[in-house]
Short mmCIF file of C-alpha atoms in Angstrom, two decimals:
data_model
loop_
_atom_site.label_atom_id
_atom_site.label_comp_id
_atom_site.label_asym_id
_atom_site.label_seq_id
_atom_site.Cartn_x
_atom_site.Cartn_y
_atom_site.Cartn_z
CA MET X 116 19.81 19.88 35.45
CA SER X 117 23.11 18.69 33.40
CA LYS X 118 23.05 18.51 29.28
CA PHE X 119 23.75 15.15 29.76
CA LEU X 120 20.52 13.99 31.96
CA ARG X 121 18.29 16.61 29.70
CA ARG X 122 19.41 14.54 26.24
CA LEU X 123 18.96 11.34 28.20
CA GLY X 124 15.61 12.79 29.21
CA VAL X 125 14.80 13.97 26.06
CA GLY X 126 15.49 10.96 24.14
CA ALA X 127 13.96 8.03 26.44
CA VAL X 128 10.94 10.39 25.58
CA LEU X 129 10.94 10.67 21.90
CA ILE X 130 12.26 6.61 21.55
CA LEU X 131 8.70 6.24 23.66
CA VAL X 132 6.28 8.41 21.58
CA VAL X 133 7.91 7.12 18.40
CA LEU X 134 7.37 3.22 19.64
CA ALA X 135 3.99 4.01 21.25
CA ALA X 136 2.97 5.74 17.85
CA ILE X 137 4.15 2.34 15.72
CA TYR X 138 2.72 -0.42 17.83
CA PHE X 139 -0.81 0.91 18.47
CA HIS X 140 -2.50 1.99 15.19
CA TYR X 141 -1.48 3.92 11.58
CA LEU X 142 -2.92 6.76 12.64
CA PRO X 143 -0.93 8.07 15.92
CA LEU X 144 2.32 7.49 13.56
CA ALA X 145 0.63 9.41 10.99
CA LEU X 146 -0.29 12.53 13.43
CA LEU X 147 3.47 12.08 14.54
CA ILE X 148 4.85 12.21 10.95
CA ILE X 149 2.23 15.13 9.85
CA ALA X 150 3.77 17.12 13.01
CA TRP X 151 6.92 16.47 11.77
CA SER X 152 6.29 17.82 8.52
CA PHE X 153 4.82 20.72 10.10
CA LEU X 154 7.28 21.82 12.27
CA ALA X 155 10.47 20.59 9.96
CA GLY X 156 8.70 22.76 7.54
CA ARG X 157 9.57 25.59 9.57
CA GLU X 158 12.90 24.83 10.96
CA PHE X 159 13.61 24.54 6.88
CA THR X 160 12.13 28.12 6.45
CA ALA X 161 14.30 29.45 8.79
CA LEU X 162 17.26 27.80 7.91
CA LEU X 163 16.17 28.99 3.96
CA ASN X 164 15.60 32.51 5.16
CA ARG X 165 18.75 33.02 6.72
CA GLN X 166 20.18 32.82 3.16
CA GLY X 167 17.36 35.52 2.15
CA ILE X 168 15.15 33.23 0.34
CA GLY X 169 12.41 35.08 1.85
CA LEU X 170 9.82 32.34 2.02
CA PRO X 171 6.28 33.55 4.48
CA GLY X 172 6.80 31.31 7.72
CA LEU X 173 4.34 28.76 6.95
CA LEU X 174 4.14 28.28 2.98
CA ILE X 175 6.00 24.83 3.12
CA PRO X 176 4.95 23.96 6.72
CA VAL X 177 1.63 24.31 5.34
CA VAL X 178 1.76 22.67 1.96
CA ASN X 179 3.40 20.22 3.92
CA LEU X 180 0.50 18.59 4.95
CA ILE X 181 -1.19 18.50 2.38
CA TYR X 182 -0.50 14.97 1.12
CA PRO X 183 -0.29 13.25 4.51
CA VAL X 184 -3.72 14.92 5.07
CA LEU X 185 -5.47 13.55 2.13
CA TYR X 186 -4.06 10.36 2.52
CA VAL X 187 -5.50 10.13 6.43
CA PHE X 188 -8.86 11.35 5.04
CA LEU X 189 -8.76 9.17 2.01
CA ARG X 190 -8.66 6.26 4.70
CA GLU X 191 -10.97 7.01 7.30
CA VAL X 192 -13.50 9.02 5.78
CA GLY X 193 -13.33 7.94 2.07
CA LYS X 194 -12.97 4.48 3.36
CA THR X 195 -10.36 3.95 -0.13
CA ARG X 196 -7.02 2.60 0.87
CA PRO X 197 -4.14 4.47 -1.03
CA ALA X 198 -1.24 2.75 -1.42
CA SER X 199 2.11 4.76 -2.60
CA PRO X 200 1.53 8.19 -3.50
CA GLY X 201 0.93 9.22 -6.64
CA MET X 202 2.34 12.21 -8.21
CA GLU X 203 -0.65 14.22 -7.57
CA ALA X 204 1.07 13.98 -4.00
CA VAL X 205 3.55 16.51 -5.09
CA LEU X 206 1.52 17.90 -7.78
CA ILE X 207 -0.62 19.67 -6.21
CA PRO X 208 1.23 21.44 -3.80
CA MET X 209 3.67 22.38 -6.45
CA GLY X 210 1.02 24.31 -8.27
CA ILE X 211 -0.05 26.01 -5.08
CA VAL X 212 3.91 27.11 -4.78
CA ALA X 213 3.65 28.14 -7.97
CA LEU X 214 0.68 30.40 -7.80
CA TYR X 215 2.48 32.13 -4.53
CA SER X 216 5.87 32.63 -6.63
CA LEU X 217 3.96 34.88 -8.50
CA VAL X 218 2.48 37.18 -6.60
CA ALA X 219 5.82 36.91 -4.39
CA LYS X 220 8.77 39.39 -3.93
CA PRO X 221 12.08 38.21 -5.76
CA PRO X 222 13.30 36.41 -5.73
CA ARG X 223 11.10 33.99 -6.61
CA GLY X 224 12.74 30.92 -8.75
CA PRO X 225 14.40 29.74 -5.40
CA LYS X 226 11.20 30.23 -3.52
CA LEU X 227 9.29 28.24 -5.79
CA ALA X 228 12.11 25.72 -6.51
CA PHE X 229 13.09 25.30 -2.63
CA SER X 230 9.55 25.01 -1.64
CA ALA X 231 8.95 22.50 -4.50
CA PHE X 232 11.65 20.16 -2.98
CA ALA X 233 11.15 20.79 0.60
CA VAL X 234 7.34 19.04 -0.24
CA LEU X 235 9.81 16.02 -1.81
CA TYR X 236 11.96 16.34 1.21
CA LEU X 237 9.82 16.81 4.11
CA SER X 238 6.55 15.56 3.57
CA ILE X 239 6.86 12.75 0.71
CA LEU X 240 9.79 11.21 2.36
CA PRO X 241 8.91 11.33 6.09
CA PHE X 242 5.47 9.49 5.21
CA TYR X 243 7.11 6.53 3.86
CA ALA X 244 6.79 5.51 7.63
CA VAL X 245 3.44 5.35 7.26
CA LEU X 246 3.19 3.58 4.21
CA LEU X 247 5.44 0.82 5.80
CA ARG X 248 3.47 0.43 9.09
CA VAL X 249 0.42 0.33 6.63
CA TYR X 250 1.83 -2.24 4.17
CA ALA X 251 3.84 -4.60 7.36
CA TYR X 252 0.56 -4.63 9.02
CA GLU X 253 -1.19 -6.16 6.76
CA HIS X 254 0.93 -8.44 5.04
CA LEU X 255 3.85 -9.75 7.26
CA ALA X 256 3.54 -11.90 10.51
CA HIS X 257 6.65 -9.77 12.73
CA ALA X 258 5.12 -6.39 11.35
CA PHE X 259 6.47 -3.97 14.63
CA ALA X 260 9.87 -5.73 14.12
CA VAL X 261 10.05 -4.98 10.77
CA VAL X 262 8.42 -1.52 10.85
CA LEU X 263 11.09 -1.16 13.75
CA TYR X 264 14.26 -2.44 11.89
CA PRO X 265 15.24 0.64 9.53
CA LEU X 266 14.97 3.39 12.74
CA LEU X 267 17.35 0.38 14.86
CA VAL X 268 19.65 0.33 11.59
CA THR X 269 19.62 4.44 11.35
CA TRP X 270 20.13 4.61 15.11
CA ILE X 271 23.13 1.72 15.24
CA ASN X 272 24.59 3.30 11.89
CA ASP X 273 24.66 6.90 13.64
CA THR X 274 26.22 5.55 16.77
CA GLY X 275 28.90 3.32 15.85
CA ALA X 276 29.98 6.28 12.89
CA TYR X 277 30.07 9.01 16.01
CA LEU X 278 31.88 6.40 18.45
CA PHE X 279 34.15 4.89 16.26
CA GLY X 280 34.85 8.28 14.47
CA LYS X 281 36.03 9.64 17.85
CA TRP X 282 38.21 6.82 18.58
CA LEU X 283 39.73 6.16 15.01
CA GLY X 284 39.24 8.54 12.83
CA ARG X 285 41.78 10.15 11.26
CA HIS X 286 40.72 10.81 7.68
CA LYS X 287 37.71 13.91 7.08
CA LEU X 288 35.10 12.54 5.13
CA SER X 289 33.55 15.83 3.95
CA PRO X 290 35.30 18.74 5.49
CA GLU X 291 33.40 21.21 3.82
CA ILE X 292 29.68 19.66 4.34
CA SER X 293 30.23 18.34 7.93
CA PRO X 294 33.58 18.62 9.52
CA ASN X 295 33.58 16.19 12.03
CA LYS X 296 32.86 13.27 10.02
CA THR X 297 35.81 11.22 9.06
CA TRP X 298 35.91 8.06 6.66
CA GLU X 299 36.75 5.28 9.67
CA GLY X 300 33.10 6.86 11.32
CA PHE X 301 31.56 6.30 7.96
CA ILE X 302 33.43 2.67 7.81
CA ALA X 303 32.23 1.86 10.86
CA GLY X 304 28.76 2.56 11.16
CA LEU X 305 28.66 0.36 7.80
CA VAL X 306 30.25 -2.58 9.46
CA VAL X 307 27.71 -2.31 12.98
CA SER X 308 24.61 -2.08 10.10
CA VAL X 309 25.75 -4.79 7.91
CA VAL X 310 26.40 -7.16 11.48
CA PHE X 311 23.14 -5.76 12.90
CA SER X 312 20.83 -6.64 9.43
CA THR X 313 22.26 -10.13 9.23
CA LEU X 314 21.41 -10.65 12.83
CA TYR X 315 18.27 -8.85 13.25
CA LEU X 316 16.26 -9.44 9.66
CA PRO X 317 16.56 -13.08 9.05
CA SER X 318 14.43 -13.84 12.11
CA PHE X 319 11.31 -11.34 11.39
CA LEU X 320 11.56 -11.61 7.42
CA PRO X 321 11.85 -15.28 6.90
CA PRO X 322 12.41 -15.51 3.08
CA VAL X 323 15.76 -13.16 3.53
CA ASN X 324 18.91 -15.00 3.84
CA ARG X 325 22.11 -13.12 5.71
CA LEU X 326 23.73 -12.61 3.18
CA GLU X 327 20.69 -10.28 1.73
CA ALA X 328 20.27 -8.68 4.88
CA GLY X 329 24.11 -7.81 4.95
CA LEU X 330 23.36 -5.82 1.76
CA LEU X 331 20.50 -4.31 2.60
CA GLY X 332 21.92 -3.07 5.47
CA LEU X 333 24.67 -2.03 3.51
CA VAL X 334 22.76 0.43 1.46
CA LEU X 335 20.77 1.56 4.13
CA GLY X 336 23.53 2.28 6.03
CA VAL X 337 24.84 4.67 3.43
CA ALA X 338 21.42 6.05 2.87
CA ALA X 339 21.63 6.96 6.77
CA GLN X 340 24.77 9.17 6.04
CA VAL X 341 23.74 10.62 2.92
CA GLY X 342 20.32 11.57 4.60
CA ASP X 343 22.57 13.20 7.33
CA LEU X 344 25.14 14.85 4.81
CA VAL X 345 22.15 16.23 2.83
CA GLU X 346 20.92 18.06 5.67
CA SER X 347 24.20 19.31 6.86
CA ILE X 348 24.17 21.29 3.73
CA PHE X 349 21.63 23.20 4.58
CA LYS X 350 22.70 23.87 7.40
CA ARG X 351 25.91 24.65 6.57
CA GLU X 352 25.04 27.42 4.31
CA ALA X 353 22.73 28.66 6.69
CA GLY X 354 25.34 28.97 9.06
CA VAL X 355 24.14 26.97 12.11
CA LYS X 356 24.71 23.73 13.76
CA ASP X 357 21.38 22.76 14.41
CA SER X 358 18.41 23.06 12.85
CA SER X 359 16.84 24.33 15.90
CA SER X 360 16.60 24.30 19.47
CA SER X 361 13.47 22.75 20.13
CA LEU X 362 14.54 19.17 21.60
CA ALA X 363 17.48 20.43 23.52
CA GLU X 364 20.76 18.63 23.11
CA HIS X 365 19.14 16.36 20.33
CA GLY X 366 18.94 20.02 18.04
CA GLY X 367 15.89 20.20 15.95
CA PHE X 368 13.48 18.30 14.63
CA LEU X 369 14.69 17.91 11.59
CA ASP X 370 18.42 16.88 12.84
CA ARG X 371 16.40 14.19 14.85
CA ALA X 372 14.89 12.20 11.79
CA ASP X 373 17.81 13.48 8.82
CA SER X 374 19.19 10.04 8.06
CA LEU X 375 15.58 8.72 8.40
CA LEU X 376 14.32 10.22 5.51
CA PHE X 377 16.05 8.18 2.74
CA VAL X 378 16.55 5.30 4.54
CA VAL X 379 12.51 4.45 5.19
CA PRO X 380 11.45 4.87 1.50
CA LEU X 381 14.48 2.71 0.17
CA PHE X 382 13.65 0.04 2.68
CA PHE X 383 9.47 0.74 1.62
CA TYR X 384 10.40 -0.01 -2.16
CA TYR X 385 12.66 -2.88 -1.16
CA LEU X 386 9.97 -4.53 0.89
CA THR X 387 7.00 -3.95 -1.92
CA MET Y 131 14.90 35.35 -45.68
CA SER Y 132 12.91 37.75 -43.39
CA LYS Y 133 12.18 37.00 -39.90
CA PHE Y 134 8.66 36.72 -40.65
CA LEU Y 135 9.27 33.89 -43.14
CA ARG Y 136 11.21 31.85 -41.23
CA ARG Y 137 9.05 32.56 -38.18
CA LEU Y 138 6.47 30.73 -40.30
CA GLY Y 139 8.46 28.45 -41.47
CA VAL Y 140 9.87 27.16 -37.89
CA GLY Y 141 5.86 27.57 -36.85
CA ALA Y 142 4.64 25.44 -39.83
CA VAL Y 143 7.53 22.37 -39.05
CA LEU Y 144 6.55 22.46 -35.49
CA ILE Y 145 3.14 22.10 -35.82
CA LEU Y 146 3.66 19.01 -38.41
CA VAL Y 147 6.48 17.33 -35.82
CA VAL Y 148 3.78 17.32 -33.33
CA LEU Y 149 0.58 16.06 -34.96
CA ALA Y 150 2.60 13.40 -36.68
CA ALA Y 151 4.15 12.40 -33.26
CA ILE Y 152 0.78 12.31 -31.59
CA TYR Y 153 -1.05 10.87 -34.67
CA PHE Y 154 0.86 7.53 -35.89
CA HIS Y 155 2.19 5.88 -32.14
CA TYR Y 156 3.01 6.42 -28.92
CA LEU Y 157 6.25 6.18 -29.14
CA PRO Y 158 7.65 8.80 -31.63
CA LEU Y 159 5.69 11.30 -29.02
CA ALA Y 160 7.34 9.93 -26.55
CA LEU Y 161 11.07 10.57 -28.00
CA LEU Y 162 9.87 13.86 -28.93
CA ILE Y 163 9.06 14.28 -25.38
CA ILE Y 164 12.36 12.92 -24.14
CA ALA Y 165 14.05 14.81 -26.91
CA TRP Y 166 12.41 17.79 -25.47
CA SER Y 167 13.26 17.37 -21.56
CA PHE Y 168 17.00 17.00 -22.45
CA LEU Y 169 17.21 20.05 -24.33
CA ALA Y 170 14.94 22.13 -22.14
CA GLY Y 171 17.27 21.16 -18.92
CA ARG Y 172 20.02 22.16 -21.08
CA GLU Y 173 17.96 26.03 -21.68
CA PHE Y 174 17.38 25.75 -17.64
CA THR Y 175 20.80 25.13 -16.98
CA ALA Y 176 22.16 28.00 -18.51
CA LEU Y 177 19.30 29.78 -17.05
CA LEU Y 178 20.37 29.10 -13.26
CA ASN Y 179 24.17 29.19 -14.18
CA ARG Y 180 23.88 32.77 -15.22
CA GLN Y 181 22.55 33.22 -11.80
CA GLY Y 182 26.18 31.58 -10.55
CA ILE Y 183 24.13 28.32 -9.50
CA GLY Y 184 27.06 26.16 -10.78
CA LEU Y 185 25.18 23.23 -12.39
CA PRO Y 186 27.68 20.92 -14.72
CA GLY Y 187 25.58 20.92 -18.38
CA LEU Y 188 24.36 17.56 -18.69
CA LEU Y 189 23.22 17.09 -14.91
CA ILE Y 190 19.79 18.32 -15.32
CA PRO Y 191 19.27 16.78 -19.36
CA VAL Y 192 20.36 13.21 -18.03
CA VAL Y 193 18.31 12.81 -15.13
CA ASN Y 194 15.80 14.07 -16.94
CA LEU Y 195 15.67 11.29 -19.03
CA ILE Y 196 15.48 8.28 -16.17
CA TYR Y 197 11.61 8.46 -15.63
CA PRO Y 198 10.55 9.16 -19.39
CA VAL Y 199 13.02 5.98 -20.81
CA LEU Y 200 12.34 3.75 -17.78
CA TYR Y 201 8.83 4.42 -19.15
CA VAL Y 202 9.30 3.42 -22.41
CA PHE Y 203 11.50 0.47 -21.95
CA LEU Y 204 9.12 -1.19 -19.60
CA ARG Y 205 6.34 -0.86 -21.94
CA GLU Y 206 8.30 -1.69 -25.15
CA VAL Y 207 10.71 -4.30 -23.61
CA GLY Y 208 9.10 -5.20 -19.98
CA LYS Y 209 5.46 -5.39 -21.45
CA THR Y 210 4.53 -4.23 -18.28
CA ARG Y 211 1.58 -1.40 -18.91
CA PRO Y 212 3.06 1.83 -16.39
CA ALA Y 213 -0.03 4.01 -15.35
CA SER Y 214 0.81 7.57 -14.19
CA PRO Y 215 3.82 8.21 -12.32
CA GLY Y 216 4.32 6.48 -9.14
CA MET Y 217 6.43 8.56 -6.88
CA GLU Y 218 9.96 6.48 -7.59
CA ALA Y 219 9.51 9.05 -11.06
CA VAL Y 220 10.90 11.37 -9.03
CA LEU Y 221 12.73 10.04 -5.93
CA ILE Y 222 15.16 7.81 -7.97
CA PRO Y 223 15.94 11.09 -9.77
CA MET Y 224 16.31 12.98 -6.59
CA GLY Y 225 18.53 10.66 -5.04
CA ILE Y 226 20.86 10.91 -7.99
CA VAL Y 227 21.43 15.11 -7.38
CA ALA Y 228 21.31 14.22 -3.71
CA LEU Y 229 24.58 12.02 -4.28
CA TYR Y 230 25.70 15.03 -6.74
CA SER Y 231 25.35 17.42 -4.04
CA LEU Y 232 27.60 15.63 -1.70
CA VAL Y 233 30.52 16.06 -4.05
CA ALA Y 234 29.70 19.46 -6.03
CA LYS Y 235 31.15 22.61 -5.39
CA PRO Y 236 28.82 25.19 -3.00
CA PRO Y 237 25.87 26.85 -3.57
CA ARG Y 238 25.08 22.95 -2.83
CA GLY Y 239 21.44 23.56 -1.14
CA PRO Y 240 20.62 25.35 -4.71
CA LYS Y 241 22.09 22.99 -6.89
CA LEU Y 242 20.35 20.21 -4.99
CA ALA Y 243 16.86 21.78 -4.81
CA PHE Y 244 16.90 23.29 -8.50
CA SER Y 245 17.83 19.71 -10.07
CA ALA Y 246 15.06 17.99 -8.00
CA PHE Y 247 12.72 20.91 -8.98
CA ALA Y 248 13.90 20.84 -12.50
CA VAL Y 249 13.04 17.09 -12.79
CA LEU Y 250 9.24 17.49 -11.71
CA TYR Y 251 9.16 20.85 -14.19
CA LEU Y 252 10.98 19.22 -17.08
CA SER Y 253 10.80 15.56 -17.17
CA ILE Y 254 7.45 14.59 -15.24
CA LEU Y 255 5.38 17.38 -16.24
CA PRO Y 256 6.08 17.27 -20.07
CA PHE Y 257 5.39 13.60 -20.23
CA TYR Y 258 1.93 13.58 -18.66
CA ALA Y 259 0.86 14.45 -23.22
CA VAL Y 260 2.42 10.52 -23.29
CA LEU Y 261 0.16 9.62 -20.70
CA LEU Y 262 -2.45 11.56 -22.26
CA ARG Y 263 -1.95 10.13 -25.79
CA VAL Y 264 -1.72 6.90 -24.60
CA TYR Y 265 -4.74 7.16 -22.42
CA ALA Y 266 -6.74 8.43 -24.85
CA TYR Y 267 -6.31 5.68 -27.52
CA GLU Y 268 -6.85 3.12 -25.51
CA HIS Y 269 -10.13 4.46 -23.91
CA LEU Y 270 -11.80 7.04 -26.34
CA ALA Y 271 -13.15 7.26 -29.91
CA HIS Y 272 -11.98 10.35 -30.91
CA ALA Y 273 -8.61 10.39 -29.62
CA PHE Y 274 -6.84 12.67 -31.69
CA ALA Y 275 -9.28 15.03 -31.56
CA VAL Y 276 -8.85 15.11 -27.48
CA VAL Y 277 -5.10 14.95 -27.30
CA LEU Y 278 -5.21 17.91 -29.57
CA TYR Y 279 -7.50 19.55 -27.19
CA PRO Y 280 -5.02 20.80 -24.32
CA LEU Y 281 -2.51 22.03 -27.04
CA LEU Y 282 -5.29 23.81 -28.97
CA VAL Y 283 -7.22 25.26 -26.16
CA THR Y 284 -3.30 26.53 -24.93
CA TRP Y 285 -2.28 28.34 -28.54
CA ILE Y 286 -5.71 29.93 -28.82
CA ASN Y 287 -5.29 31.23 -25.45
CA ASP Y 288 -1.77 32.55 -25.91
CA THR Y 289 -3.26 34.26 -28.97
CA GLY Y 290 -6.26 35.69 -27.76
CA ALA Y 291 -4.17 37.09 -24.79
CA TYR Y 292 -1.17 38.22 -27.20
CA LEU Y 293 -3.46 39.76 -29.93
CA PHE Y 294 -6.27 41.38 -27.60
CA GLY Y 295 -3.60 42.60 -25.23
CA LYS Y 296 -1.82 44.41 -27.80
CA TRP Y 297 -5.08 46.07 -28.86
CA LEU Y 298 -7.00 47.07 -25.65
CA GLY Y 299 -4.08 46.22 -23.18
CA ARG Y 300 -4.06 48.97 -20.62
CA HIS Y 301 -3.54 47.45 -16.94
CA LYS Y 302 -0.32 45.23 -16.49
CA LEU Y 303 -0.67 42.05 -15.18
CA SER Y 304 2.81 41.30 -13.79
CA PRO Y 305 5.03 44.21 -14.69
CA GLU Y 306 8.07 42.62 -12.70
CA ILE Y 307 7.86 39.24 -14.06
CA SER Y 308 6.44 39.76 -17.41
CA PRO Y 309 6.21 43.58 -18.65
CA ASN Y 310 4.29 42.87 -21.89
CA LYS Y 311 1.27 40.96 -20.11
CA THR Y 312 -1.63 43.14 -19.25
CA TRP Y 313 -5.18 42.18 -17.61
CA GLU Y 314 -7.02 43.05 -20.58
CA GLY Y 315 -4.86 40.41 -22.78
CA PHE Y 316 -5.31 37.94 -19.64
CA ILE Y 317 -8.99 37.96 -19.56
CA ALA Y 318 -9.56 37.83 -23.41
CA GLY Y 319 -7.22 34.73 -23.31
CA LEU Y 320 -9.92 32.99 -21.10
CA VAL Y 321 -12.79 34.11 -23.02
CA VAL Y 322 -11.47 32.84 -26.36
CA SER Y 323 -10.54 29.55 -24.55
CA VAL Y 324 -14.09 29.02 -22.89
CA VAL Y 325 -15.46 29.74 -26.10
CA PHE Y 326 -13.41 27.27 -27.85
CA SER Y 327 -13.57 24.63 -25.52
CA THR Y 328 -17.68 24.76 -25.93
CA LEU Y 329 -17.67 24.52 -28.91
CA TYR Y 330 -14.92 21.73 -29.32
CA LEU Y 331 -15.02 19.47 -26.71
CA PRO Y 332 -19.00 18.11 -26.28
CA SER Y 333 -17.97 16.69 -30.08
CA PHE Y 334 -15.05 14.46 -28.96
CA LEU Y 335 -16.33 13.82 -25.57
CA PRO Y 336 -19.94 13.44 -25.43
CA PRO Y 337 -20.45 13.01 -21.80
CA VAL Y 338 -19.11 16.64 -21.51
CA ASN Y 339 -22.04 19.19 -21.83
CA ARG Y 340 -21.11 22.71 -22.79
CA LEU Y 341 -21.21 23.82 -19.11
CA GLU Y 342 -18.42 21.80 -18.18
CA ALA Y 343 -16.60 22.31 -21.00
CA GLY Y 344 -16.37 26.10 -21.02
CA LEU Y 345 -15.54 25.59 -17.28
CA LEU Y 346 -12.73 23.34 -18.58
CA GLY Y 347 -11.42 25.71 -20.79
CA LEU Y 348 -11.29 28.31 -17.89
CA VAL Y 349 -9.20 26.17 -15.31
CA LEU Y 350 -7.11 25.36 -18.48
CA GLY Y 351 -6.54 28.64 -19.82
CA VAL Y 352 -5.40 30.52 -16.46
CA ALA Y 353 -3.02 26.65 -16.56
CA ALA Y 354 -1.66 28.25 -19.61
CA GLN Y 355 -0.90 31.86 -18.28
CA VAL Y 356 0.56 30.36 -15.36
CA GLY Y 357 2.69 28.30 -17.00
CA ASP Y 358 3.91 31.28 -19.42
CA LEU Y 359 4.55 33.47 -16.27
CA VAL Y 360 6.81 30.79 -14.24
CA GLU Y 361 9.27 30.03 -16.88
CA SER Y 362 8.98 33.84 -17.29
CA ILE Y 363 10.07 33.88 -13.61
CA PHE Y 364 13.37 31.89 -14.75
CA LYS Y 365 14.19 33.88 -17.68
CA ARG Y 366 13.75 37.18 -15.62
CA GLU Y 367 15.86 36.47 -12.95
CA ALA Y 368 18.20 35.38 -15.07
CA GLY Y 369 18.42 38.62 -17.54
CA VAL Y 370 16.87 37.21 -20.32
CA LYS Y 371 14.20 36.99 -22.96
CA ASP Y 372 14.14 33.98 -24.45
CA SER Y 373 15.39 30.14 -22.94
CA SER Y 374 17.74 30.06 -26.16
CA SER Y 375 17.45 30.97 -29.73
CA SER Y 376 17.65 27.28 -31.47
CA LEU Y 377 14.03 27.95 -32.62
CA ALA Y 378 15.13 31.15 -34.00
CA GLU Y 379 11.99 34.13 -33.52
CA HIS Y 380 10.17 31.46 -31.70
CA GLY Y 381 12.82 31.19 -28.78
CA GLY Y 382 13.96 28.26 -27.08
CA PHE Y 383 12.46 24.84 -26.74
CA LEU Y 384 11.07 25.76 -23.19
CA ASP Y 385 9.65 28.84 -24.44
CA ARG Y 386 8.14 27.16 -26.99
CA ALA Y 387 6.36 24.59 -24.19
CA ASP Y 388 6.19 26.74 -20.93
CA SER Y 389 2.61 26.98 -21.32
CA LEU Y 390 1.45 23.43 -21.98
CA LEU Y 391 3.71 22.56 -18.83
CA PHE Y 392 0.63 22.71 -16.44
CA VAL Y 393 -2.33 22.55 -18.72
CA VAL Y 394 -1.55 18.77 -20.12
CA PRO Y 395 -1.44 17.37 -17.12
CA LEU Y 396 -4.49 18.73 -15.38
CA PHE Y 397 -6.45 17.88 -18.76
CA PHE Y 398 -5.06 14.09 -18.17
CA TYR Y 399 -6.28 14.07 -14.56
CA TYR Y 400 -9.44 15.33 -15.49
CA LEU Y 401 -9.91 12.77 -17.76
CA THR Y 402 -8.71 10.09 -15.72
#
């Protein structure tokens, strides 16, 4: 099978799985995000261990499960309805990694700091997709379209930045972190995000006018590209191009969602 | 002036300042904690930079101010009453350090991870002292005595561990992290914490019986010693004995409060 066809096939399967998970119920989406947090936690551990941090393979993946599993448990079994995460969501995992760091081999400080950061980055941030889905389906008329909006604006931004950057790119954006990115691509990504937002959002979120939708598109476009660059920091310092090859030409689980990690929480706080 | 007298003098001033801040109003306590977060942030930055992380001196101190200053502002000017911190309290500072990490010199990953960890460790955790004071004075009859409890149990635990460890200590607790600590001291610290809790807490928190108070003393005693060891990790890896010499023989601001950082939030969640 050619690389192009494999890329297309994996991409189509990913999109269908995500759309179906969002459409039917919050629970399949939660399970998808939980699985992602676990797998991205494994990839992130591997990136860190290439730099000699020496974390056990399952520490970050397992502490990443604590908050999302507790959320689902409280909703399904406890019949309470947890809102956006309280600080416990990160203090409990942090307490566990602090205890671990006391019995770990040196370097202990980086083990503790990177694990606590990983909980925020790969367990709390992605779970805002579930919080967004729950909020939208409880409060909004066009819930599916609204939940899809941050995904669409991110994909459109990434694609716009990539294509225009290839075509017109001259000035490097951040040569040390991500050498292929250009200012021309960055700006083009923002322009398509703004245009898309002004066309899409006012239809599905009626009180939002075109100006506000455009501003939101601008902010989320910047957040998408910041998210992409932040992940690149960790890949670059580990000396690899992709976080793994689990998704064939799409790279790893972390690569596929890096831009979304900052976009979805920002959109959630904008909505609520 | 002899070292002993200076130690006694600085200690007495610290105790009086803390007691007065707790007694009169939540605001002086909040200002004290905010000042502490700033100063401990400077000490923590210095510890990290001794290991080549290369953080600018004011990044962690300044992002440490965001949540506590916002809390005070909302209470005093916005006239809302923020409860325990939502995740925004750490996501906003994290967004700022993420943006900073993109324009920083390498190593960027450690800059980002340690700064995000520092916000949790030196800004969110200590501010639970303010949340505890606000909660206690709004809901409890013996508020002052209850707010004092985690401080007293920590000081008694530290002192018990130190004195008994000096007297009976044979078996090293964690020779690589903190070579003077012994299992005998650790256990003695827990015993005095339990005894003190069973005598003190039932008088001031009436529904709590002696058994529950003793268990709480045990848990908080462990938390105090874990807090002490966690700070020692960062000092040891930086190759220093104290976080600074700002408080003369008491060491730095971070040294003086390390044990409290885990004890106060745990007690707050137990109460609420």
